[in-house]
Coordinates of C-alpha atoms in Angstrom, one line a residue:
X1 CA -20.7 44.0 8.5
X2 CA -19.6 43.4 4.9
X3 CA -16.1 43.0 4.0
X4 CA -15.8 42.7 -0.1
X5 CA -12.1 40.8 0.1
X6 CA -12.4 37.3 0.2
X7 CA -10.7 35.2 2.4
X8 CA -10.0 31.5 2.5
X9 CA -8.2 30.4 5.8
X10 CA -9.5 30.1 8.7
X11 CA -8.3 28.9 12.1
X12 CA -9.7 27.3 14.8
X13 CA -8.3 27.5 18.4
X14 CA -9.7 25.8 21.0
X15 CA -8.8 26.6 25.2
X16 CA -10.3 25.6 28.1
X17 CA -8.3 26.2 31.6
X18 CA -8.4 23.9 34.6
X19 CA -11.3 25.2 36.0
X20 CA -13.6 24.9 32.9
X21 CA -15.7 22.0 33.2
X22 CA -15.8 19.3 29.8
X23 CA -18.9 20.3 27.7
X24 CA -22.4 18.5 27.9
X25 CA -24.3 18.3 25.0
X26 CA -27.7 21.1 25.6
X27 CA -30.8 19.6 26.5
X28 CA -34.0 19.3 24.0
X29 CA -35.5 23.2 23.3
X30 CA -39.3 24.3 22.4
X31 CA -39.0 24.9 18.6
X32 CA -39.8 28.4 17.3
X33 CA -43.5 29.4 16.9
X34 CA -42.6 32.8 15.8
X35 CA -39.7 34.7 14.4
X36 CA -39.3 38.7 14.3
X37 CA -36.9 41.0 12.3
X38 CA -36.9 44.9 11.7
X39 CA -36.9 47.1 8.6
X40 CA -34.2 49.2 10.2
X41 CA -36.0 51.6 7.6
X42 CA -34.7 55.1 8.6
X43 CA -38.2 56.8 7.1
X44 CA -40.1 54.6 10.3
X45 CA -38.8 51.4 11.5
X46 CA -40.7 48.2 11.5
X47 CA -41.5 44.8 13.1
X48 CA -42.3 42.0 10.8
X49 CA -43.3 38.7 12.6
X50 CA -43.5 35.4 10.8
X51 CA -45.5 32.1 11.8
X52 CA -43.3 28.9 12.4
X53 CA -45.8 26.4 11.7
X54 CA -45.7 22.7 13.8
X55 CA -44.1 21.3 10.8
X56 CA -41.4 23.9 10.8
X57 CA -42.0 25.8 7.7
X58 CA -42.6 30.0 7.8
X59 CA -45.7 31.8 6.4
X60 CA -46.6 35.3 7.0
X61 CA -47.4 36.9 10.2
X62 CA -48.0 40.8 10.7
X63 CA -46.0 44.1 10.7
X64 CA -46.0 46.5 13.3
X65 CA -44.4 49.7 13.9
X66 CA -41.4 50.3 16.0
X67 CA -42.4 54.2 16.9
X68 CA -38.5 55.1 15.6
X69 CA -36.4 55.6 13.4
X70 CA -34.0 52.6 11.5
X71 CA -30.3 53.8 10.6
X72 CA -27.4 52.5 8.9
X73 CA -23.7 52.9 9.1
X74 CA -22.1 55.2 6.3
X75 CA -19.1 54.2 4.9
X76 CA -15.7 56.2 5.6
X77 CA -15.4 59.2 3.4
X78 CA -18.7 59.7 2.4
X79 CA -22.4 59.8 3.8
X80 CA -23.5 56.7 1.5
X81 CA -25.1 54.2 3.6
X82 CA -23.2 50.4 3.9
X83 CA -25.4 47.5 2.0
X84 CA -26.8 44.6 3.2
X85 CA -25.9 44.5 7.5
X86 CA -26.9 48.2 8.1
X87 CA -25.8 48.2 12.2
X88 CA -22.6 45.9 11.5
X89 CA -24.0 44.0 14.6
X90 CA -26.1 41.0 16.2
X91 CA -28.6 41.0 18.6
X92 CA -30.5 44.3 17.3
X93 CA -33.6 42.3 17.6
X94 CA -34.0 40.7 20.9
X95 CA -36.2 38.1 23.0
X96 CA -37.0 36.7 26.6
X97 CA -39.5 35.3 27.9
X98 CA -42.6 37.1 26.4
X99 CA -40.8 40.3 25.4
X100 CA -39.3 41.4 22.2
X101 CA -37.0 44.5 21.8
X102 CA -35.8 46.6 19.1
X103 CA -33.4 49.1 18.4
X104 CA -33.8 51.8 16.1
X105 CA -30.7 53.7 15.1
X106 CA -31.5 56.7 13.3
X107 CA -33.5 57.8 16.6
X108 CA -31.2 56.4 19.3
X109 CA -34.5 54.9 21.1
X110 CA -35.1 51.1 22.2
X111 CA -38.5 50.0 21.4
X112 CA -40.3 47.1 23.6
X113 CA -43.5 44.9 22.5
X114 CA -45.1 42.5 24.7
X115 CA -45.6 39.0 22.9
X116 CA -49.1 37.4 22.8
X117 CA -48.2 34.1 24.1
X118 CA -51.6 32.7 22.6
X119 CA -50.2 33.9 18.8
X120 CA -47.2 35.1 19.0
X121 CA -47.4 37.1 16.1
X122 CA -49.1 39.6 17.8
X123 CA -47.3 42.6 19.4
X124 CA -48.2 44.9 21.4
X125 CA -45.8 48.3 21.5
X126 CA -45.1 49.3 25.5
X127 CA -45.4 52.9 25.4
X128 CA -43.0 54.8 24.0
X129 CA -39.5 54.4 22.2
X130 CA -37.0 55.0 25.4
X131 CA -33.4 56.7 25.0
X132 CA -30.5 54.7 25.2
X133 CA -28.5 58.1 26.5
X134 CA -25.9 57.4 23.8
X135 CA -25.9 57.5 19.9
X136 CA -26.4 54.7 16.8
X137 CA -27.2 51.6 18.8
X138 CA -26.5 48.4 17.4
X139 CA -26.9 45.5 20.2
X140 CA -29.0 44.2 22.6
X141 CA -28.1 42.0 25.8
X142 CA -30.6 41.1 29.0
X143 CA -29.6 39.6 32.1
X144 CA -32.4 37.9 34.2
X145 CA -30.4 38.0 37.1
X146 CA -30.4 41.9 37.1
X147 CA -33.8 42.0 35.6
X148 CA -31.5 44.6 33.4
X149 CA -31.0 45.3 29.6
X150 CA -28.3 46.4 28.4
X151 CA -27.3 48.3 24.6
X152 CA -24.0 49.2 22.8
X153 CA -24.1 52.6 21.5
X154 CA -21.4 52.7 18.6
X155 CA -21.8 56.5 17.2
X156 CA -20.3 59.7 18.8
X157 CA -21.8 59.2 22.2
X158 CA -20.3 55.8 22.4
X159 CA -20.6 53.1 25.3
X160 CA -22.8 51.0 27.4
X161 CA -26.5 51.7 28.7
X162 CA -28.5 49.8 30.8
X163 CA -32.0 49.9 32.1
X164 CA -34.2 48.1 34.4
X165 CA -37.2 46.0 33.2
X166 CA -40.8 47.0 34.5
X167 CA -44.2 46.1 33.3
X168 CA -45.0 49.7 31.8
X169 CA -41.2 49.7 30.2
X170 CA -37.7 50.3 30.4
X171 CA -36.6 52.3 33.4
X172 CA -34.0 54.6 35.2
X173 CA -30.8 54.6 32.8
X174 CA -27.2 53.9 34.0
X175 CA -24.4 55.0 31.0
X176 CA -21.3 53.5 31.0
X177 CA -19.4 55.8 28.7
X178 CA -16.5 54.0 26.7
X179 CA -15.0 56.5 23.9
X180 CA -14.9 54.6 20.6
X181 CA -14.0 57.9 18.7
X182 CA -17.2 57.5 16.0
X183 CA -19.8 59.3 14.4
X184 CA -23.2 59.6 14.1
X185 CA -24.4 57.8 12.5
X186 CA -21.1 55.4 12.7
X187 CA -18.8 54.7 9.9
X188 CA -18.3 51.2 8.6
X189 CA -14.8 49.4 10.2
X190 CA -13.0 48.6 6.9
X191 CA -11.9 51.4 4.9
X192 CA -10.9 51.5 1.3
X193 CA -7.7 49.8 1.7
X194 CA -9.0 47.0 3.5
X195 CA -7.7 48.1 6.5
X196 CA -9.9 48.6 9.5
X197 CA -9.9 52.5 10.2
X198 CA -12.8 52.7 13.0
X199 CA -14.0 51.0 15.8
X200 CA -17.0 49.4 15.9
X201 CA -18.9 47.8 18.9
X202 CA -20.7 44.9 17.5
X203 CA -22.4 42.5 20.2
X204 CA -23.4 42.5 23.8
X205 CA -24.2 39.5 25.3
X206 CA -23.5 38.3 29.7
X207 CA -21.8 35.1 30.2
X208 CA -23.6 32.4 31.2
X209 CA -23.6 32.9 34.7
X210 CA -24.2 36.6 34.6
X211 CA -21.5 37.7 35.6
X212 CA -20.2 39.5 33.9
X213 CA -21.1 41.4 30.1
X214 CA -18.9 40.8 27.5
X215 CA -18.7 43.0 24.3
X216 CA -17.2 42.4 21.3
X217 CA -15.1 45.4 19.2
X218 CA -14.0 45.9 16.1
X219 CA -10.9 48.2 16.6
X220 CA -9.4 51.6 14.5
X221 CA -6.3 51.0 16.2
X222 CA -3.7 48.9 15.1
X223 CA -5.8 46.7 13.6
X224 CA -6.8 44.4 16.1
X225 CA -9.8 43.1 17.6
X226 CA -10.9 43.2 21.3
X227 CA -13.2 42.6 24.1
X228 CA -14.4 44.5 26.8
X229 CA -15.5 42.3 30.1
X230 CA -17.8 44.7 32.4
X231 CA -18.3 42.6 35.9
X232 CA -21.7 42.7 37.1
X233 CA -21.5 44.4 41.2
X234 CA -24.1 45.2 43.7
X235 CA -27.5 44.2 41.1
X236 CA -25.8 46.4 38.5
X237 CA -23.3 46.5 35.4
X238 CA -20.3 48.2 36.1
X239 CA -18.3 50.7 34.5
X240 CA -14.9 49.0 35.7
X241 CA -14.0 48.0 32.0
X242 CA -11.4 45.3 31.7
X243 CA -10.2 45.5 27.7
X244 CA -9.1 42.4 26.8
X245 CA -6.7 41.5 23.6
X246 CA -7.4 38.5 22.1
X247 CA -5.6 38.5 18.9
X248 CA -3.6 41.4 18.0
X249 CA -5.2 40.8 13.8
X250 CA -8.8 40.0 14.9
X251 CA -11.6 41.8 14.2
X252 CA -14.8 40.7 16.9
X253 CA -18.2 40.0 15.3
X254 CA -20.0 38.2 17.8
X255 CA -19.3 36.1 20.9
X256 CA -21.2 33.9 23.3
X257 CA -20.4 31.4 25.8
X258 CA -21.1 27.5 25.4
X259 CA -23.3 26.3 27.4
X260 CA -22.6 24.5 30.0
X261 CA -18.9 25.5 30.4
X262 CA -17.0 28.9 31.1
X263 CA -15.8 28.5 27.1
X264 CA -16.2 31.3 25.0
X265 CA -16.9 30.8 20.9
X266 CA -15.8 34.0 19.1
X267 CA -15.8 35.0 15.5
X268 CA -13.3 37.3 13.3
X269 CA -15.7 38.9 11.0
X270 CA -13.0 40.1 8.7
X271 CA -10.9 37.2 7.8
X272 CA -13.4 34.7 7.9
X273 CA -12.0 32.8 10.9
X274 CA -13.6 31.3 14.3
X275 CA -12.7 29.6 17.3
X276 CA -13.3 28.6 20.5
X277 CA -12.2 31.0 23.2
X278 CA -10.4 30.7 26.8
X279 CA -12.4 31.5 29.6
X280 CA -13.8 34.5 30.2
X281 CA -11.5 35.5 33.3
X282 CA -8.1 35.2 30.8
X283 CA -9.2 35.8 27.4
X284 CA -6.1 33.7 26.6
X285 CA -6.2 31.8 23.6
X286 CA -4.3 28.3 22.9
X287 CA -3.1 27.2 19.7
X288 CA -5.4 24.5 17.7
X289 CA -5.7 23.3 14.3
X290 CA -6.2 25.3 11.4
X291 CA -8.8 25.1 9.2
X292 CA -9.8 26.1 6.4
X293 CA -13.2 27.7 4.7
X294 CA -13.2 28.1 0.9
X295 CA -14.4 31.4 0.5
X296 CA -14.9 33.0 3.1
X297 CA -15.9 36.5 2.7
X298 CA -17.8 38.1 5.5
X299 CA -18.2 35.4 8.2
X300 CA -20.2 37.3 10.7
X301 CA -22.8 35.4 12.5
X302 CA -23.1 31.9 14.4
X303 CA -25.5 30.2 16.2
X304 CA -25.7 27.0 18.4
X305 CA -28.2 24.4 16.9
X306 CA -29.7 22.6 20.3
X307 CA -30.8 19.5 18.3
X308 CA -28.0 18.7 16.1
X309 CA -25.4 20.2 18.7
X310 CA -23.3 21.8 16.0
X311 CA -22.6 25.8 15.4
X312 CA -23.7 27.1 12.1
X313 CA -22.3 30.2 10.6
X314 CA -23.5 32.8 7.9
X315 CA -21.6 34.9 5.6
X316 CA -23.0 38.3 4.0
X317 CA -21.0 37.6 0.5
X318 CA -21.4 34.2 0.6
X319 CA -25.4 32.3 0.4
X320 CA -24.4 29.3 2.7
X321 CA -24.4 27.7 6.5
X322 CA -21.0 25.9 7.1
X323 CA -21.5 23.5 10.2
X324 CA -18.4 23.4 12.7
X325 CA -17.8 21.4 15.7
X326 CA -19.1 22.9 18.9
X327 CA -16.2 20.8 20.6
X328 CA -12.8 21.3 18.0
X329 CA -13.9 23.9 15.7
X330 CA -13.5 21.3 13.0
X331 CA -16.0 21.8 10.0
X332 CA -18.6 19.4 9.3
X333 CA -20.2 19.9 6.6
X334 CA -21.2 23.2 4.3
X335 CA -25.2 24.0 3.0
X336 CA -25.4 25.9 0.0
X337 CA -28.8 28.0 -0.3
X338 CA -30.8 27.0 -2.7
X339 CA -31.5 30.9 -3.8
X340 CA -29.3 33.0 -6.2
X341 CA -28.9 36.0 -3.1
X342 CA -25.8 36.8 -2.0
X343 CA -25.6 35.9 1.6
X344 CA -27.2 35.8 4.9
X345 CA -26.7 37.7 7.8
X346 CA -28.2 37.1 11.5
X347 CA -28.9 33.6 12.6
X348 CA -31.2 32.3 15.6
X349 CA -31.9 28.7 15.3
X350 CA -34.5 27.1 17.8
X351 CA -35.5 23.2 18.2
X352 CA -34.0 21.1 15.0
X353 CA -33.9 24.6 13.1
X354 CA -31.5 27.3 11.9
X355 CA -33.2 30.2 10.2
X356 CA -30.8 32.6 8.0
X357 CA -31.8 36.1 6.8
X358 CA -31.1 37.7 3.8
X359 CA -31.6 41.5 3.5
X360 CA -33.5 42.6 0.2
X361 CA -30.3 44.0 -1.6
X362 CA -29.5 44.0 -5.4
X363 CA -32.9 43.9 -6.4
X364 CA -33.4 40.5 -4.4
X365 CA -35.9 40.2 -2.2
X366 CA -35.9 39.8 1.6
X367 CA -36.1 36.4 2.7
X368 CA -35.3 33.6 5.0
X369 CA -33.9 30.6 4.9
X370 CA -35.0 27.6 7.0
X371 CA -32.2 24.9 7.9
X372 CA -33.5 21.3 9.2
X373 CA -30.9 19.8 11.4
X374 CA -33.2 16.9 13.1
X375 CA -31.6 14.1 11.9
X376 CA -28.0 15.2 13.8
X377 CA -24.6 16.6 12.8
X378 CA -23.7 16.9 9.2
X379 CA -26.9 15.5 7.7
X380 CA -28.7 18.9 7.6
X381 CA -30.9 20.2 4.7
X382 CA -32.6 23.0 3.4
X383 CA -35.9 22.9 3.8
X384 CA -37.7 26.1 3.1
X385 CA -36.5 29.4 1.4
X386 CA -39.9 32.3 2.5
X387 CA -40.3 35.5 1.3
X388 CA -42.8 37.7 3.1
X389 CA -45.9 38.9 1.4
X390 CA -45.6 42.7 0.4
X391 CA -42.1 43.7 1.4
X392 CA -41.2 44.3 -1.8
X393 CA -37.7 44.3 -4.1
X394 CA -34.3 45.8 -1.9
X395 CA -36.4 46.4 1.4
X396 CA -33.8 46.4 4.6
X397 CA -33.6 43.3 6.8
X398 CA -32.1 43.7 10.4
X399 CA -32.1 41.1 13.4
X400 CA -33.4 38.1 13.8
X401 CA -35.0 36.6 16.7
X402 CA -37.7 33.8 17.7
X403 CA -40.3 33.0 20.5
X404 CA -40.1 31.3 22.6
X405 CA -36.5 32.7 23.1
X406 CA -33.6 30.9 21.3
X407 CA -30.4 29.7 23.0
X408 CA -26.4 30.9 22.6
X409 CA -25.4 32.5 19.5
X410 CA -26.8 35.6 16.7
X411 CA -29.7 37.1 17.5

């Protein structure tokens, strides 16, 4: 999602009710051996996969086809297509275990590879591209507990569909209809004005106990931001939506619970501010400090770091991580890319790294960039900036994802 007014405050709130346990610090993770984003390339989507070597740095990998179709958001009043986040989402490229999944919007279909754990660079495609029943999707969620995944669909046919998980691929189909009164393909939140004219799903993701799936919304009405809690019953999502108001001026980009605890981090995509959420059964919200980011222009996308314990954050108008707090919200410290693009979108870290991607927009290349956070909070660097071989000047970049499979945030 790209929001062209800039913003400069930001506010963190932190809430945690009686029941919510204090927060231990996550254990040690496997660092990345592979990383995977799409094309989102509406003439025939694609898979690019890139080798994490053992010292951490990126070098090329191969490219596979998706069998669909990429798409992009228009924005309102016309048919042109939105720059930079195509979906306005995280999570359109998705790992567990040794599966990858992809979505391709301008064919409504889910595509599903099977990782070669011996090189994971290799995919294999799993049949055919399935239908998510509804139209444009834009995020991916799977619960192991279900053995389900799940996909918001944010154009005309808007809402929540979920499948089972077999060998041979994605099965059965169970739509949970929830009308967010789009198009298809679905037209960006912000209008002209600034104001946000259309709602927007823009991340999936079940709580940590599975529980219960949680998306995120950016609302057309009254300008405010909102989640929708869908309890898991009976081995299945639900269609007994709970909508849940946060913040009456937010606008929802991506959420995820902290590990550990029944705490939820959420991010307002339009102003450029974050916090740390209630639990999930209140959605309440308690007032903390206030902070402020210099800047801030499209805050979209965050992501836990398990080494350095910290949550880093990306901004599409803005080529920099800004470290917060994973405890107060508090920033730490602020990396400034050491490339002239104008931002990064979707974040995955894994190990001691963050890894940022940055769509090939303005006649910049696609890229990513590699963030070292081994020796602890606030004494990150930047260690590598990669462009892939052959994908050429203003190619699309969508999702971001690693194997073995990351932990809480983007994705």
């Amino acid at each position: 999602m790209f929001f062209s007014t800039l913003f400069t405050t930001v506010t963190a709130l932190i809430a945690v009710s009686n029941a919510a346990p204090l927060r231990q610090k996550r254990s040690p993770q496997a660092s990345a051996q592979a990383l995977y984003f799409m094309t989102n390339n509406p003439e025939g989507n694609q898979v690019y996969t890139v080798k994490v070597g053992s010292n951490g740095t990126l070098s090329d990998g191969s490219v596979f086809s998706t069998g669909g179709l990429g798409g992009s958001i228009v924005n309102p009043g016309t048919t042109t297509p939105a720059q930079r986040d195509g979906l306005s989402s995280s999570h359109s490229v998705y790992v567990f275990n040794d599966t990858l999944l992809t979505l391709n919007a301008g064919s409504n279909t889910i595509s599903m590879f099977n990782i070669d754990s011996t090189d994971p660079t290799q995919l294999t495609l799993v049949g055919e591209p399935t239908d998510v029943i509804g139209d444009f999707p834009v995020s991916i969620a799977y619960s192991s507990a279900i053995n389900q995944v799940c996909i918001a669909n944010t154009g005309a046919r808007s809402g929540i569909s979920c499948f089972g998980l077999t060998p041979a691929g994605l099965s059965g189909g169970n739509w949970l209809p929830y009308q967010l009164n789009q198009t298809t393909p679905a037209t960006n939140a912000l209008g002209m004005n600034k104001t946000i004219t259309r709602a927007l799903y823009t991340s999936i993701e079940f709580t940590e106990d599975q529980s219960t799936l949680i998306a995120t919304v950016t609302s057309g009405d009254a300008s405010s931001g909102y989640m929708i809690a869908l309890p898991v019953e009976g081995g299945a999502v639900t269609n007994n939506y709970v909508k849940k108001y946060v913040d009456p001026s937010t606008a929802f980009f991506v959420a995820f619970t902290m590990p550990g605890t029944d705490i939820m981090f959420a991010l307002d995509g339009r102003t450029g501010s974050y916090f740390l959420n209630q639990t999930i059964d209140e959605f309440a919200k308690e007032q903390g400090s206030n902070v402020e980011v210099p800047d801030s222009g499209a805050t979209c996308w965050a992501t836990l770091n398990p080494t350095s314990d910290t949550i880093f954050l990306s901004d599409a108008s803005v080529n920099r991580f800004v470290e917060v707090s994973a405890t107060d919200g508090s920033i730490i410290n602020t990396y400034n890319a050491t490339n002239p693009k104008p931002g990064m979108l979707d974040l995955v870290s894994s190990g001691f790294q963050t890894f940022g991607l940055s769509p090939g927009v303005q006649n910049f290349t696609l890229s990513i960039t590699v963030l070292d956070a081994s020796r602890g909070a606030g004494q990150a660097r930047i260690m590598q900036d990669f462009e892939p071989a052959n994908i050429g000047v203003d190619k699309t970049g969508q999702g971001m994802a690693a194997w073995p499979a990351s932990g809480s945030g983007s994705q």
